[in-house]
Tab-separated table of C-alpha atoms and ligand atoms in Angstrom:
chain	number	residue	atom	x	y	z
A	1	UNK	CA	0.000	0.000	0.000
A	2	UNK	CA	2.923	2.237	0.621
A	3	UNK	CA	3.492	2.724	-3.272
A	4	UNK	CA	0.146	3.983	-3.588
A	5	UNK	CA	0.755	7.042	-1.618
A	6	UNK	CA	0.133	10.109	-3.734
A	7	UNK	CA	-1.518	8.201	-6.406
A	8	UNK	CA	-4.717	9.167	-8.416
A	9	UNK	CA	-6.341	6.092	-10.236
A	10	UNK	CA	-9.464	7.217	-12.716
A	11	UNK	CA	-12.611	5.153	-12.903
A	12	UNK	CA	-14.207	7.766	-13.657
A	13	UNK	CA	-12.757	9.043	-17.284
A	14	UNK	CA	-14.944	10.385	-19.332
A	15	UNK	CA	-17.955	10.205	-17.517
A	16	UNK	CA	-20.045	13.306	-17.019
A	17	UNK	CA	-21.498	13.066	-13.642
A	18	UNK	CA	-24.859	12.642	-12.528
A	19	UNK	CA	-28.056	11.723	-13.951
A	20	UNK	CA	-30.448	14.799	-12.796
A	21	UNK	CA	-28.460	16.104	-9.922
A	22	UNK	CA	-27.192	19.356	-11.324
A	23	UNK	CA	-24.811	20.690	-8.616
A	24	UNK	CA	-21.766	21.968	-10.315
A	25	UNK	CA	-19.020	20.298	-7.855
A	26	UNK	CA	-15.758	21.895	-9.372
A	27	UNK	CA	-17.584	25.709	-9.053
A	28	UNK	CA	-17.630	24.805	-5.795
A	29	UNK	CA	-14.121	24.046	-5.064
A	30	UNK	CA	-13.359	27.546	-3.488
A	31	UNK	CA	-16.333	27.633	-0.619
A	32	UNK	CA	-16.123	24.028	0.018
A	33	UNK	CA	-12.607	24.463	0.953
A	34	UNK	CA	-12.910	27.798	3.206
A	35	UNK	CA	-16.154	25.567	5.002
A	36	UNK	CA	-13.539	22.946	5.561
A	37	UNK	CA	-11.309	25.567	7.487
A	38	UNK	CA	-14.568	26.744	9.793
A	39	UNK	CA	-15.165	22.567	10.231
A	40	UNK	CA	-11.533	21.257	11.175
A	41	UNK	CA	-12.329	21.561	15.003
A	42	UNK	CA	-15.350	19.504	14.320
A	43	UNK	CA	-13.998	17.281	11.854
A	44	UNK	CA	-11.353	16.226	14.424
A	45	UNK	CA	-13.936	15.831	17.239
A	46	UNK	CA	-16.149	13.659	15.114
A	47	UNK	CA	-12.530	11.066	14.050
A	48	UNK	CA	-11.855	11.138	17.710
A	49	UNK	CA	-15.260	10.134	18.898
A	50	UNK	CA	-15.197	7.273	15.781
A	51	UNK	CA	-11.596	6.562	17.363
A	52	UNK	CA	-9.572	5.722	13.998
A	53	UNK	CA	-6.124	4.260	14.975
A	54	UNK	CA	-3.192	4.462	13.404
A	55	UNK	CA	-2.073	2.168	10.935
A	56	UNK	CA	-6.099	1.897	9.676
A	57	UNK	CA	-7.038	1.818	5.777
A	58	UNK	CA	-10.060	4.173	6.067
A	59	UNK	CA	-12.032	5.133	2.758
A	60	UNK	CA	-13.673	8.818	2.651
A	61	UNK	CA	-16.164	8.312	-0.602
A	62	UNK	CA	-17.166	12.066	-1.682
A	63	UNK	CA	-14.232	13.393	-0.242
A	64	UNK	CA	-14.979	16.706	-1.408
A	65	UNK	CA	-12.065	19.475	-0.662
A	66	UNK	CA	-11.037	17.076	1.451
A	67	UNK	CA	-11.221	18.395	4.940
A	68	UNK	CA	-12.201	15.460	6.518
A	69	UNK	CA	-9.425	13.049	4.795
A	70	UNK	CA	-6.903	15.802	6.477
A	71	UNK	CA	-8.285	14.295	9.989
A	72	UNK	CA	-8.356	10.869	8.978
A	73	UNK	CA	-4.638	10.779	7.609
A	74	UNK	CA	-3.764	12.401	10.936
A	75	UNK	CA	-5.503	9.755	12.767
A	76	UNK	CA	-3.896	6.624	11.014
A	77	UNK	CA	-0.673	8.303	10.706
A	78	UNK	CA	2.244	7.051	8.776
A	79	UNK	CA	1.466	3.360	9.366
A	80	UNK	CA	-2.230	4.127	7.699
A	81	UNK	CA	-3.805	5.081	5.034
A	82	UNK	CA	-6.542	7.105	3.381
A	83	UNK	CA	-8.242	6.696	0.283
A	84	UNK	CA	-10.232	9.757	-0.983
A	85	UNK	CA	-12.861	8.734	-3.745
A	86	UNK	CA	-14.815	11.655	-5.737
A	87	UNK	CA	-16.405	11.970	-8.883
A	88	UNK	CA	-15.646	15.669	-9.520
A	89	UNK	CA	-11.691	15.754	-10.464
A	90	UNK	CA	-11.254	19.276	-9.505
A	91	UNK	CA	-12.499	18.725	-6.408
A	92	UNK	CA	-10.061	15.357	-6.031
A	93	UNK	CA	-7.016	17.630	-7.261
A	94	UNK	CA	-7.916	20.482	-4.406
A	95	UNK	CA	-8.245	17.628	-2.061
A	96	UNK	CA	-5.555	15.653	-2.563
A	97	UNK	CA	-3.104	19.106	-2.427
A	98	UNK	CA	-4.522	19.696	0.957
A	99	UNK	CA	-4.189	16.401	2.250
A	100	UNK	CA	-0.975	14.899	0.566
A	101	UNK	CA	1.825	15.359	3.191
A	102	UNK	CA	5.374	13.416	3.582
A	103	UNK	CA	5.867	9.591	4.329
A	104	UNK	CA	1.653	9.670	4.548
A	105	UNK	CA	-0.332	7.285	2.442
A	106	UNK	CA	-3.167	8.936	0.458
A	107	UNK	CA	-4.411	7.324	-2.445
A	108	UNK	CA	-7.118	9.922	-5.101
A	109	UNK	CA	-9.846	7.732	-7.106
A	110	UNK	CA	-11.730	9.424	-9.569
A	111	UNK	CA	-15.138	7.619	-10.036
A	112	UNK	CA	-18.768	8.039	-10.512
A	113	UNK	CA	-20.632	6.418	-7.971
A	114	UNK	CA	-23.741	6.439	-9.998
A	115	UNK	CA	-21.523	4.515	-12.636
A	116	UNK	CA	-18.934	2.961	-10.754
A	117	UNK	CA	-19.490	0.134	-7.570
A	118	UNK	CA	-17.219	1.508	-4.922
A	119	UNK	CA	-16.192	-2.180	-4.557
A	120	UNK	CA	-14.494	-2.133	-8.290
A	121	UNK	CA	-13.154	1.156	-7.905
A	122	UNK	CA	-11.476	0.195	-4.780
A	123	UNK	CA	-7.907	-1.566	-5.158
A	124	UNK	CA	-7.218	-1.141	-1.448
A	125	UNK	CA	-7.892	-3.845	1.241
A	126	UNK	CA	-9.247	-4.365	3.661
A	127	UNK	CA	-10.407	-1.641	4.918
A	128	UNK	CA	-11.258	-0.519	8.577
A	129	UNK	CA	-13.331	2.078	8.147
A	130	UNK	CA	-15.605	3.908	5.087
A	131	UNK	CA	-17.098	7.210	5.964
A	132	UNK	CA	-19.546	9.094	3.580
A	133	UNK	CA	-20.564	12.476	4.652
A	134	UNK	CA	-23.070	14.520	2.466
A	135	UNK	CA	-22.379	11.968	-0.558
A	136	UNK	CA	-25.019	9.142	0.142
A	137	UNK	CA	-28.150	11.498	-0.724
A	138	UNK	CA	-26.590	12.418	-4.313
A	139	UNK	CA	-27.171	8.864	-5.135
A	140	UNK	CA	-30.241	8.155	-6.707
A	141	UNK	CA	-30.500	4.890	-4.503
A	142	UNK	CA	-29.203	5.336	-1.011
A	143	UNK	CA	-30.305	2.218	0.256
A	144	UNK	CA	-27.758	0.934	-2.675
A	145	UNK	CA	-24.851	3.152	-2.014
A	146	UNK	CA	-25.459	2.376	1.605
A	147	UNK	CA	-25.017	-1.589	0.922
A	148	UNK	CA	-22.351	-0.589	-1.683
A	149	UNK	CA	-20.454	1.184	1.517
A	150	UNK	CA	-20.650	-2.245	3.361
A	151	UNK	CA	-19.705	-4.244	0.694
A	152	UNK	CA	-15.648	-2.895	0.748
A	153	UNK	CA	-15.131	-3.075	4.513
A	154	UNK	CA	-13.713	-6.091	6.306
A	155	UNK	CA	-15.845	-7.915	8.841
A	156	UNK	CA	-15.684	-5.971	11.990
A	157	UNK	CA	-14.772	-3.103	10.298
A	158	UNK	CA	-16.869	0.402	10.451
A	159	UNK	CA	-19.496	2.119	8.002
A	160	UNK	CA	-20.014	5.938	8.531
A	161	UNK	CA	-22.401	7.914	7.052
A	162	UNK	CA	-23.336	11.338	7.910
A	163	UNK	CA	-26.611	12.783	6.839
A	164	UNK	CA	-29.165	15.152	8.830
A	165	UNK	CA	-28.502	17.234	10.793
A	166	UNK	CA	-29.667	21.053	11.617
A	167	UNK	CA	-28.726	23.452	8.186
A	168	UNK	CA	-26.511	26.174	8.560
A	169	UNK	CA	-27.734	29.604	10.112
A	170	UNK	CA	-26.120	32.583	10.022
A	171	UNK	CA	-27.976	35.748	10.454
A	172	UNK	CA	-30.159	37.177	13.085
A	173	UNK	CA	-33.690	36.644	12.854
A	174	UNK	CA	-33.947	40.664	12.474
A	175	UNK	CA	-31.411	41.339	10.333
A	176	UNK	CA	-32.674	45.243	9.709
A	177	UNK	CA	-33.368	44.711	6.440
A	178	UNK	CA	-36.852	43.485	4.677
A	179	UNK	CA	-39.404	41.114	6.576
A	180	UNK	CA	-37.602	38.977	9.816
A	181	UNK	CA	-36.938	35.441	8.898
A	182	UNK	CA	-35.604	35.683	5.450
A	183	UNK	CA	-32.553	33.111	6.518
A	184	UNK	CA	-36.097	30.467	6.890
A	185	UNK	CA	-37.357	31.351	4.281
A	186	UNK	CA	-34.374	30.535	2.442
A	187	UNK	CA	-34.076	27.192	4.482
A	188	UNK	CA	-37.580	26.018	3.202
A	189	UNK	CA	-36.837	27.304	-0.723
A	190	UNK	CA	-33.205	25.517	-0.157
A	191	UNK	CA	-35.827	22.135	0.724
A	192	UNK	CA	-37.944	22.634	-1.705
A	193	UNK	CA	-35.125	22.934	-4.344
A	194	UNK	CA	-33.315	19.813	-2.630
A	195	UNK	CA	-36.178	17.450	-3.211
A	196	UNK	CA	-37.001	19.267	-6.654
A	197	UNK	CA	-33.425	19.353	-7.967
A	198	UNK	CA	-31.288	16.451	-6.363
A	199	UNK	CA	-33.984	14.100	-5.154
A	200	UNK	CA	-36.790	14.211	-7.742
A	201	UNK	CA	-39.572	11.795	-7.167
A	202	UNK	CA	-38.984	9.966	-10.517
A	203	UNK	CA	-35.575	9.685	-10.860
A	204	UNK	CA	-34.698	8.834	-7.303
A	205	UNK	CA	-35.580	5.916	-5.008
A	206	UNK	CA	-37.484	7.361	-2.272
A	207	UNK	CA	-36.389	5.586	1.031
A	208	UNK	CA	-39.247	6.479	3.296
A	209	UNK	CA	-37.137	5.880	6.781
A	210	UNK	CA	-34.089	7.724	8.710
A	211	UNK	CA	-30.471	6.698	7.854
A	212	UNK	CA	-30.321	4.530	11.204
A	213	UNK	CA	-32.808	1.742	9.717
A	214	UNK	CA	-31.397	2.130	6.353
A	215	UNK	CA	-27.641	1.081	8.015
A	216	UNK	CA	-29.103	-1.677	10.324
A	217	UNK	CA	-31.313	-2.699	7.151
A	218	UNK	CA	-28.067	-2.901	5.193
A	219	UNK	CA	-26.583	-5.080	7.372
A	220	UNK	CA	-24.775	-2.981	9.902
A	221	UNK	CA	-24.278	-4.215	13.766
A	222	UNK	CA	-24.780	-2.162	16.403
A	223	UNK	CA	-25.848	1.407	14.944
A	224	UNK	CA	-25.521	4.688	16.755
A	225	UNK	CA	-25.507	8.181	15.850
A	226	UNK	CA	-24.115	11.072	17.096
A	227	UNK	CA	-24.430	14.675	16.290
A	228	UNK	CA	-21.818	17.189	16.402
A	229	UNK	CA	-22.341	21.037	16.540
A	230	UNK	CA	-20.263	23.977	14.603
A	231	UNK	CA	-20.964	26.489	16.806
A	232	UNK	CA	-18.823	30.106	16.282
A	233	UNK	CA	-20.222	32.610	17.696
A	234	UNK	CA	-20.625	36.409	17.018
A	235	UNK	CA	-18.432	38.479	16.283
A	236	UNK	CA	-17.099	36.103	13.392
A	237	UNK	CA	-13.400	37.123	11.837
A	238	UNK	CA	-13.647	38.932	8.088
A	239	UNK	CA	-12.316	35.893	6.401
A	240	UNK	CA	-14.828	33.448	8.182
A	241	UNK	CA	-17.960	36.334	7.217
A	242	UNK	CA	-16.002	35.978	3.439
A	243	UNK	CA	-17.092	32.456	3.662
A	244	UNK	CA	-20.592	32.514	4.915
A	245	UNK	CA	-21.133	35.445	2.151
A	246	UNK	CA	-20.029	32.894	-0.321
A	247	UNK	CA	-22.302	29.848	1.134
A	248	UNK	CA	-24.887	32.432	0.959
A	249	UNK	CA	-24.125	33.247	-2.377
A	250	UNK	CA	-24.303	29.857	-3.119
A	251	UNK	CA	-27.811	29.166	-1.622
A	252	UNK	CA	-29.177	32.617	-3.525
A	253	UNK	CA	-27.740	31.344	-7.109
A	254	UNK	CA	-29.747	28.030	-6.631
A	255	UNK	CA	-33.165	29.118	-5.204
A	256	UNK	CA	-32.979	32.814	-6.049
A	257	UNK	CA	-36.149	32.238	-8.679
A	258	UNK	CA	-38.170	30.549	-5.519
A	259	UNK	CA	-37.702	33.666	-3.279
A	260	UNK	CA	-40.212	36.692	-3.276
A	261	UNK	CA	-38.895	39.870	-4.257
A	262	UNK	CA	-37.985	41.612	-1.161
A	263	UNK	CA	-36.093	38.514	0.296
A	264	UNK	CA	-34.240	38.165	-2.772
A	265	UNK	CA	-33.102	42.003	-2.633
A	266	UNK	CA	-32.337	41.013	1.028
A	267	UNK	CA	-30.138	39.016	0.488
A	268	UNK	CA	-28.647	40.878	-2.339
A	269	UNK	CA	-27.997	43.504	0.342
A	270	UNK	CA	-26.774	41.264	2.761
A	271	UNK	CA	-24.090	40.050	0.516
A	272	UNK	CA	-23.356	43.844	-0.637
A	273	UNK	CA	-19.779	44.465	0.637
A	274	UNK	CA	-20.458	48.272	0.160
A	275	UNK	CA	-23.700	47.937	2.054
A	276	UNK	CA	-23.156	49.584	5.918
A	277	UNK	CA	-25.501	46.151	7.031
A	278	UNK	CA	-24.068	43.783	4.456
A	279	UNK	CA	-22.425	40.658	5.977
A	280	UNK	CA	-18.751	41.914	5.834
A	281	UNK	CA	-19.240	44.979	8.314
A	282	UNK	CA	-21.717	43.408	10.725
A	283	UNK	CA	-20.767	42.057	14.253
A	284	UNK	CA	-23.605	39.786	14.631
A	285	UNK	CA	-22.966	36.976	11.535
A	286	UNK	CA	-22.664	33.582	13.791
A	287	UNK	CA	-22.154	30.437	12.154
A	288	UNK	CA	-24.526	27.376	14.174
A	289	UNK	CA	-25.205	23.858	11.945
A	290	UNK	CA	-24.908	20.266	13.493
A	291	UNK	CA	-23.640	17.597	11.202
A	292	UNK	CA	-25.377	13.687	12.496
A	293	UNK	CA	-22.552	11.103	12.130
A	294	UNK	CA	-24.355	7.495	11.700
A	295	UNK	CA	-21.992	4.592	12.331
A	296	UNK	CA	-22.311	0.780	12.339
A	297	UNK	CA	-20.156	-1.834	12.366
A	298	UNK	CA	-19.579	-4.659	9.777
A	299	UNK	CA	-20.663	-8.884	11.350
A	300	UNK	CA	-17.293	-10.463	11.624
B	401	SAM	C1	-21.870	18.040	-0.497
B	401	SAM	S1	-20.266	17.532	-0.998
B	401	SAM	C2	-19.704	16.799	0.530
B	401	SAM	C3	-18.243	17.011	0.740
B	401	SAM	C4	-17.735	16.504	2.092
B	401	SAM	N1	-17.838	15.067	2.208
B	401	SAM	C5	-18.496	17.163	3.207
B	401	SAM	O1	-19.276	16.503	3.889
B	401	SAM	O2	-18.323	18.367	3.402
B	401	SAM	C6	-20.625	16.083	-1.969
B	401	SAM	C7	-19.381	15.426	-2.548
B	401	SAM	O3	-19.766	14.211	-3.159
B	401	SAM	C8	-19.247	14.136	-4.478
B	401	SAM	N2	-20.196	13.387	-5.309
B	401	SAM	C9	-21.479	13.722	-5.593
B	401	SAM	N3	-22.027	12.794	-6.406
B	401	SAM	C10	-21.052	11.847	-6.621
B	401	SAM	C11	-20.996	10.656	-7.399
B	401	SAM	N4	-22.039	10.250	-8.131
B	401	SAM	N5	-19.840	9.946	-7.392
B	401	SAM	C12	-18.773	10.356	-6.674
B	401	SAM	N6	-18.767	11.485	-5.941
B	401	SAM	C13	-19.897	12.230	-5.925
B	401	SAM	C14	-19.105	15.584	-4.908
B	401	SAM	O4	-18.164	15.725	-5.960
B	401	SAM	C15	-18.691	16.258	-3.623
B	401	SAM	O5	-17.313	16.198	-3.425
């Protein structure tokens, strides 16, 4: 496994993605990565509470700008290894840059789950521990991708998924500007667009139970969840108010057309850096979500 360290295998050439889901991943690259910053306290608390050891081969499927892999490849240290799987290559490259550090072993796979079983993508064994955080609902069946999870780790070995949770808030419910509540407002339109967009009705499997059955259904000894707060308080630092403007941004570009008029100029003024009560020159932008971390083990 050593040799693999650094390495980027492709399953996923050529392929272009998802099916219906939309979400431009690479675009992303830029806020996913300053997010990853604001999580690192969290991320560690949530790899010490799933105590990963060193010398573990632990997979992190969607690995996104790779935040999370950072953790892990701290946790199994130099006797370990981590294997980051995404289907979005940017995304893999900004990862792996972040991650990648001396006499480590961190093997990139590029693959579409959609297209690709994990379990053929995967030239590592066995494996310890697979953790899947805000991957499992992009696929359009997570019951599948759940069992697909179990299918690559050894008996006695770990399956972590992390869906749920609380959404992000930000704001005050008075914010001073337009009608109070525009940050639920933009929660529901962000749910309605989430169940419109990435989990439409006919070309997703509709599960119809929480992620606990679906793990014990799949399989999976022994299932618990805990949830883990990022909690930073007011007054937030310019660079972390530069990244909840851009998650904001973010949120506005997808569900601006499902807004009403005044929230949507709102928001516009929120995210005005010239605007005396736009995000960058207020003191009371907080930053309060809570990520759910499911985990279940694999019968020996
Ligand atoms: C919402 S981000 C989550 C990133 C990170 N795990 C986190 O929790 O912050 C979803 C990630 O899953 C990846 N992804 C989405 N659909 C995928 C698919 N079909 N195959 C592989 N990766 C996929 C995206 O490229 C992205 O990195």
């Amino acid at each position: 496994m050593r040799g693999h360290t650094g390495a980027m295998t492709d399953a996923a050439a050529g392929k272009g993605g998802h099916a219906h889901d939309d979400v431009d991943w690479a675009a992303t690259a830029a806020t996913l990565s300053g997010w990853d910053e604001l999580e690192e306290g969290r991320n560690r608390a949530i790899v010490d509470w799933l105590v990963v050891r060193p010398g573990q081969v632990v997979v992190d499927v969607g690995s996104g700008a790779g935040g999370m892999a950072a953790a892990l490849l701290d946790a199994v240290g130099t006797a370990g290894t981590v294997v980051i799987v995404d289907g979005a290559l940017e995304l893999l490259t900004v990862a792996r840059r972040r991650v990648e550090r001396r006499d480590h072993h961190l093997v990139a796979v590029h693959a579409d789950l959609e297209h690709e079983p994990l379990s053929r993508v995967l030239d590592v064994r066995p494996v310890d521990l697979v953790h899947a955080s805000a991957v499992v609902h992009h696929l359009d069946d997570e019951f599948a991708a759940i069992r697909a999870l179990v299918d690559v780790v050894r008996p006695g070995g770990r399956v972590v998924v992390v869906e749920g949770g609380l959404g992000n808030r930000f704001l005050p419910d008075d914010c001073g500007i337009g009608e109070p509540g525009v940050e639920q407002r933009l929660a529901a339109a962000q749910d309605a667009w989430f169940w419109s967009e990435v989990r439409p009705a006919g070309a997703t499997v509709r599960t119809g139970r929480g992620w606990n059955v679906l793990l014990a259904e799949a399989g999976l000894l022994d299932v618990t969840a805990r949830s883990f707060l990022l909690d930073l308080p007011p007054p937030l630092e310019e660079s972390t108010r530069r990244v909840v403007c851009a998650v904001l941004a973010g949120q506005l570009a997808r569900v601006d057309d499902r807004l009403g008029g005044e929230d949507r100029a709102t928001l516009a003024r929120l995210l005005d850096d010239d605007d005396p009560q736009g995000l960058m020159r207020r003191r009371d932008i907080f930053v309060l979500g809570a990520r759910t971390v499911h985990v279940g083990t694999v019968p020996a």
